[in-house]
Short mmCIF file of C-alpha atoms and ligand atoms in Angstrom, two decimals:
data_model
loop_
_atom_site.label_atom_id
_atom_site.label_comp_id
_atom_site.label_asym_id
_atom_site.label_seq_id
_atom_site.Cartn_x
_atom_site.Cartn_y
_atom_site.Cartn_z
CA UNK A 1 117.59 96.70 87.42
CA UNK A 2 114.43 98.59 88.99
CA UNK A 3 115.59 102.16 89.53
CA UNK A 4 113.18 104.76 90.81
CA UNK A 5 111.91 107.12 87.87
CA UNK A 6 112.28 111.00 88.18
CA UNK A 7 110.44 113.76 86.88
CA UNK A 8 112.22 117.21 87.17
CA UNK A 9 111.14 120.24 86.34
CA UNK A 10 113.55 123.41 85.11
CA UNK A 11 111.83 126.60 85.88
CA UNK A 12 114.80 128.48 83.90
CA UNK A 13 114.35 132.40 84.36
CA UNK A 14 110.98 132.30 84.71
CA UNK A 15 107.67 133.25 87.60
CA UNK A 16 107.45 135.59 90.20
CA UNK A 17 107.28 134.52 93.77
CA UNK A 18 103.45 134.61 93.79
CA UNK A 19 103.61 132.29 90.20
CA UNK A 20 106.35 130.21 91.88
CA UNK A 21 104.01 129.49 95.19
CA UNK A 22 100.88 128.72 92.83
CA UNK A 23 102.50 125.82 90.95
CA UNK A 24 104.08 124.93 93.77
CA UNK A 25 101.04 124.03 95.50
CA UNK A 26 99.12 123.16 91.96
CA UNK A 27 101.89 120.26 92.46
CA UNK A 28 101.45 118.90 95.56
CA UNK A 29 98.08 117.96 94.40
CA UNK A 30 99.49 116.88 91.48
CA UNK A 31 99.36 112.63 92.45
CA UNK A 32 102.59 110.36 92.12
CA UNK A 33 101.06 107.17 90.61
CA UNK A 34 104.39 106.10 89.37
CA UNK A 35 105.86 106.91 93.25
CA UNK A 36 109.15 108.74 90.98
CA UNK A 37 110.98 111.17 92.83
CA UNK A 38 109.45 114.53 91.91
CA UNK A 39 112.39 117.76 92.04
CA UNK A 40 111.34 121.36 90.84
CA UNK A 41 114.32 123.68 89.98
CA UNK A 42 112.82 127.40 90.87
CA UNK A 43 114.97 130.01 89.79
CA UNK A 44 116.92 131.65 92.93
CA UNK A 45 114.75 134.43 93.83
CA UNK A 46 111.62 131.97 94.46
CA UNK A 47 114.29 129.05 96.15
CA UNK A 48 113.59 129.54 99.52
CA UNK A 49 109.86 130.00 99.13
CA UNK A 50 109.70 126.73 96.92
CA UNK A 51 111.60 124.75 99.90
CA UNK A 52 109.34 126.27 102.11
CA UNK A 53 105.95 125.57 100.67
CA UNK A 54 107.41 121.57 100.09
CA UNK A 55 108.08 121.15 103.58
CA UNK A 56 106.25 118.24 104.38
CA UNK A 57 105.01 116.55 100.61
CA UNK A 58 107.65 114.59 98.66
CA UNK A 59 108.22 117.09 96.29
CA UNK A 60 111.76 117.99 96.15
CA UNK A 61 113.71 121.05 95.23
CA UNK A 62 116.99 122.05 92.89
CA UNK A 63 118.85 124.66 92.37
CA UNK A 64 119.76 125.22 88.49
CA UNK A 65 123.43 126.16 88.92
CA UNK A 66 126.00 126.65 91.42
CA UNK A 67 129.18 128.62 91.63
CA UNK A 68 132.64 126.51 92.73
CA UNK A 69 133.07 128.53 95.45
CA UNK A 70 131.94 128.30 98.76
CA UNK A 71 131.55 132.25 99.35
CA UNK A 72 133.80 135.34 98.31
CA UNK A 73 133.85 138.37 95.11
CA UNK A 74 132.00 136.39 92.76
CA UNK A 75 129.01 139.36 92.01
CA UNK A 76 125.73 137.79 91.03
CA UNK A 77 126.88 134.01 91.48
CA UNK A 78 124.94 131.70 94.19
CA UNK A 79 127.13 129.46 96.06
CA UNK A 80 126.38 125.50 96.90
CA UNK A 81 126.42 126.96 100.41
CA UNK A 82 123.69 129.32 99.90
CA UNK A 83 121.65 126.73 97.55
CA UNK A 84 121.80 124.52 99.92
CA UNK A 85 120.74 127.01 103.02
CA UNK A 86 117.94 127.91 100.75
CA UNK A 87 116.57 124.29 100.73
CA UNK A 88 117.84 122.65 97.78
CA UNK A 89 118.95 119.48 98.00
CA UNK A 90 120.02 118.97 94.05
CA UNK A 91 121.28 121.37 91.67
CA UNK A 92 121.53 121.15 87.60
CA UNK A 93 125.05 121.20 86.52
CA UNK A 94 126.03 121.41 83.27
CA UNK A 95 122.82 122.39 81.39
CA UNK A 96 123.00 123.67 77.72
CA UNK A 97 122.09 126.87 77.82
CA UNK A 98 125.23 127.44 81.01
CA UNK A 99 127.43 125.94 78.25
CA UNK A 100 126.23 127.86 75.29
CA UNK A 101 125.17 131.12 76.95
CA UNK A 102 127.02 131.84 79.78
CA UNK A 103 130.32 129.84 79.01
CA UNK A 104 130.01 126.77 81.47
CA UNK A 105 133.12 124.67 79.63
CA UNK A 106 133.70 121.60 81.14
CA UNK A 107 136.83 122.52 82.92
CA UNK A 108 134.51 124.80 85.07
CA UNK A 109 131.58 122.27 85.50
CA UNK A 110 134.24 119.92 86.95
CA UNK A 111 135.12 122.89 89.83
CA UNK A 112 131.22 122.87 90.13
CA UNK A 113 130.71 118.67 90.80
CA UNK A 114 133.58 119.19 93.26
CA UNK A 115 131.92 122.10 95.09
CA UNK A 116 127.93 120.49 94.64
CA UNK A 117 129.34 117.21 96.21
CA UNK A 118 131.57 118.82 99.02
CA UNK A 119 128.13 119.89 100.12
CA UNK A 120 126.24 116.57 99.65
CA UNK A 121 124.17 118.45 96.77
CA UNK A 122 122.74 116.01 94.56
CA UNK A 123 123.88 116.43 90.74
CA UNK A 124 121.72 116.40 87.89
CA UNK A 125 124.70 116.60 85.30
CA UNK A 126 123.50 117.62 81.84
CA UNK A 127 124.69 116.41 78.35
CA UNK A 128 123.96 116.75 74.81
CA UNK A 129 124.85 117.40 71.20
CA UNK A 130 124.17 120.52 68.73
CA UNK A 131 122.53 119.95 65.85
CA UNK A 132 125.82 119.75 63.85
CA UNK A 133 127.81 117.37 66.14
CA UNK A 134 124.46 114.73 65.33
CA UNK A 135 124.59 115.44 61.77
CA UNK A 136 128.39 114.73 61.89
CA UNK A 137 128.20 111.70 63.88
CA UNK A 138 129.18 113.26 66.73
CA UNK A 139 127.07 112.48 69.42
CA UNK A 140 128.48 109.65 71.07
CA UNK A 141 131.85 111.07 71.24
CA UNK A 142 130.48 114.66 72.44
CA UNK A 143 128.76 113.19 75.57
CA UNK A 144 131.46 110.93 76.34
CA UNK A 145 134.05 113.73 76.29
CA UNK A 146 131.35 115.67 78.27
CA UNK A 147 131.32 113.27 81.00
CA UNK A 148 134.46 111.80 81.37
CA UNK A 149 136.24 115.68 81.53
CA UNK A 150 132.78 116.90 83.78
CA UNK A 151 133.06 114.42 86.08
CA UNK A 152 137.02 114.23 86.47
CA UNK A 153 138.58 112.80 89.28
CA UNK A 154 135.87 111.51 91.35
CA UNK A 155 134.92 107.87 92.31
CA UNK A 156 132.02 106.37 91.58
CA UNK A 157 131.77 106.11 95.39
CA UNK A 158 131.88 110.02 95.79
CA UNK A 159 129.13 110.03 92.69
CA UNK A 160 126.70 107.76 94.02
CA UNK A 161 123.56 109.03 93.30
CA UNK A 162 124.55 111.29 90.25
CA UNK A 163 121.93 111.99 87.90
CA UNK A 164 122.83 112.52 84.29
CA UNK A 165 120.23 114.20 82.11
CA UNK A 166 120.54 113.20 78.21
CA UNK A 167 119.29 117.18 76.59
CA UNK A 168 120.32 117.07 72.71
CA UNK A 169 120.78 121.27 72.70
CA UNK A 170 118.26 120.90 69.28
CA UNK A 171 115.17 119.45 70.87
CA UNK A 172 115.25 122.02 73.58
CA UNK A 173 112.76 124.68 74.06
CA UNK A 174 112.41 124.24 69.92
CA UNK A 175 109.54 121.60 70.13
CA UNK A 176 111.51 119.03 68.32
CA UNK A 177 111.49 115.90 70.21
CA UNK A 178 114.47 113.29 69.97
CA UNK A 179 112.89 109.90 68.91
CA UNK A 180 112.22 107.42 71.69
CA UNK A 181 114.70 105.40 69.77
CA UNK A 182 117.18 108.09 69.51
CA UNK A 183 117.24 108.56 73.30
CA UNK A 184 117.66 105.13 73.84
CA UNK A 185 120.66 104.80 72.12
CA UNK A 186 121.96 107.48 73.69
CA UNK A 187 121.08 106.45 76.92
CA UNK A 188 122.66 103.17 76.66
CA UNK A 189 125.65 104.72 75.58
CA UNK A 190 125.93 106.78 78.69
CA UNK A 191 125.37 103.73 80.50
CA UNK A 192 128.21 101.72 78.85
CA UNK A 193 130.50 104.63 79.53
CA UNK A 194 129.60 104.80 82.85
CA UNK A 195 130.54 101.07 83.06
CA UNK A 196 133.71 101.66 81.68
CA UNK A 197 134.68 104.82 83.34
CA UNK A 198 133.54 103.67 87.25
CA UNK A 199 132.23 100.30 87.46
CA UNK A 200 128.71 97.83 85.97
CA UNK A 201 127.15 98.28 89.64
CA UNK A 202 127.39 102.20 88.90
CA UNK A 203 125.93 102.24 85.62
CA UNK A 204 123.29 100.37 86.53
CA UNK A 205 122.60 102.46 89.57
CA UNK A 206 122.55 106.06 87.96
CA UNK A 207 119.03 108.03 86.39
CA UNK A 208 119.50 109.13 83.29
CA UNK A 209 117.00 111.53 82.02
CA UNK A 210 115.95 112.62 79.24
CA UNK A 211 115.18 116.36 78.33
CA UNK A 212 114.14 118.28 75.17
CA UNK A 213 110.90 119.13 74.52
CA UNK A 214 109.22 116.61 76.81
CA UNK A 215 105.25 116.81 76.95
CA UNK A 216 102.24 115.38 78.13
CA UNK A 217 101.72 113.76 74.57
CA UNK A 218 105.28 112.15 74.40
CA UNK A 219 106.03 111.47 77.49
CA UNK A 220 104.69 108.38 77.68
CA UNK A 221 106.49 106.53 74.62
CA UNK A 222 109.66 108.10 75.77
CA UNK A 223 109.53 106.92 79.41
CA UNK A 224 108.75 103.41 78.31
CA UNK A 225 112.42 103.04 76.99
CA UNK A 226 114.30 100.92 79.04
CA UNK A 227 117.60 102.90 79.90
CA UNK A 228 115.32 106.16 80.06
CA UNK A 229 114.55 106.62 83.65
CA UNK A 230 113.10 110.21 83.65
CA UNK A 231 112.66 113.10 82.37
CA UNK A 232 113.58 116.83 83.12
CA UNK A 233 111.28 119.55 81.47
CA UNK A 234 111.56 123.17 80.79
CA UNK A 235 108.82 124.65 79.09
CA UNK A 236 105.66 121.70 79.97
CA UNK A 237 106.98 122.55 83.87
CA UNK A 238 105.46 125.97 84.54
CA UNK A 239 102.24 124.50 83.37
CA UNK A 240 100.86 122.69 86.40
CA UNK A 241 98.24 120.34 84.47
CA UNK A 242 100.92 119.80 82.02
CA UNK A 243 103.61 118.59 84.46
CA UNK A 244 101.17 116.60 86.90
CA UNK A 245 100.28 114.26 83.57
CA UNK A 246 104.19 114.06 82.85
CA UNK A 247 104.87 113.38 86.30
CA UNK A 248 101.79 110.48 86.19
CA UNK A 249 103.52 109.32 82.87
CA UNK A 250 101.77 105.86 81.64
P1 PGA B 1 112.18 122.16 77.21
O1 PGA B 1 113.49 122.36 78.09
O2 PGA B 1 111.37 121.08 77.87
O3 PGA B 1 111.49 123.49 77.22
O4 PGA B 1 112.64 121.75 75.85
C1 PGA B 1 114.16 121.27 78.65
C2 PGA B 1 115.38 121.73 79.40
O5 PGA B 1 116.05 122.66 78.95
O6 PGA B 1 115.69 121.19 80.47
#
């Protein structure tokens, strides 16, 4: 099955408003030869400009979390109502360093998939291992648990156009790349358990990307694996050369 590539880029905690608008714009000059779908995740402060300045190219924008509520006592949180008012139209849910960091379990992340769909937010739902669950043999099992308990209670009707994001927590931000191969094979697993858990049609449907030290030298070999169908970047994304020649990916 075709499916439409996507290159996203994680801004994390990182660029001022002024930095935000100037790779922003660096972007939209950036080319699409591969026509993916091209989402920038600004951190909240620089949301609203972001949205602004992509009015009118096809670049699109994400939030990088959302609270489960819609409004209320929740001091420093960002609702999917204000995300959304903001201009995003996708938010990242799940990613490692919400887990590891600021306590994201997956009881949580499930309150946050109900709240990001009840406001037709696009999901980007993030995955991945430690170092020790790989070297244990962990991995499959991790993500499955991961996704079946993230995703809870939802159809694959109310998921349609979920995007899961394959980030092992040790290639991120540490320069260590996961093997072409190794993403693969996770890949396809998430793709079998998406078969099993909704439906074949599903499976085949859904992006998964892959994230973890992606760069303009790698991308490439990593993009031409069959169930990898994208790729969401932290670091290589706040460098607008960098992330144009991962977004034109050969
Ligand atoms: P990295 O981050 O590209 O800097 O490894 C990826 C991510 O955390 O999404």
């Amino acid at each position: 099955m075709k499916r439409t590539p996507i290159i996203a880029g994680n801004w994390k905690m990182n660029n001022t408003l002024a930095e935000s608008a100037a790779l922003i714009e660096a972007l939209k000059n950036a080319g699409n030869k591969n026509n993916a779908e091209i989402i920038v995740a600004p951190s909240f402060t620089s949301l609203a400009k972001v949205a602004e300045l992509a009015k009118g190219s096809s670049l699109q924008v994400s939030a990088q979390d959302v609270h489960w509520e819609d409004k209320g006592a929740f001091t420093s949180a960002v609702s999917p109502v204000q995300a959304k008012d903001a201009g995003a139209t996708h938010t990242i849910l799940g990613h490692s360093e919400r887990r590891s960091v600021f306590g994201d379990t997956d009881e949580i992340l499930n309150k946050k998939v109900a709240a990001a769909l009840r406001h037709n937010l696009t999901i980007i739902f993030c995955v991945g291992e430690t170092l020790e669950q790989r070297e244990a043999n962990e991995t499959i099992a991790v993500i499955n648990s991961q996704i079946e308990n993230g995703l809870k209670g939802f159809t694959a009707e109310q998921l349609k156009g979920l995007i899961i994001a394959y980030e092992p927590v040790w290639a991120i931000g540490t320069g260590k790349t996961a093997t072409p191969d190794q993403a693969q094979e996770v890949h396809a697993a998430i793709r079998a358990t998406l078969a099993k858990l909704y439906n074949e049609d599903f499976a085949q449907a859904t992006r998964i990307l892959y994230g973890g030290s992606v760069k303009d030298t790698n991308v490439d070999e990593i993009m031409a694996k069959p169930d990898v169908d994208g790729a969401l970047v932290g670091g290589q994304a706040l460098i607008a050369e960098k992330f144009a020649r991962i977004i034109n990916f050969n």
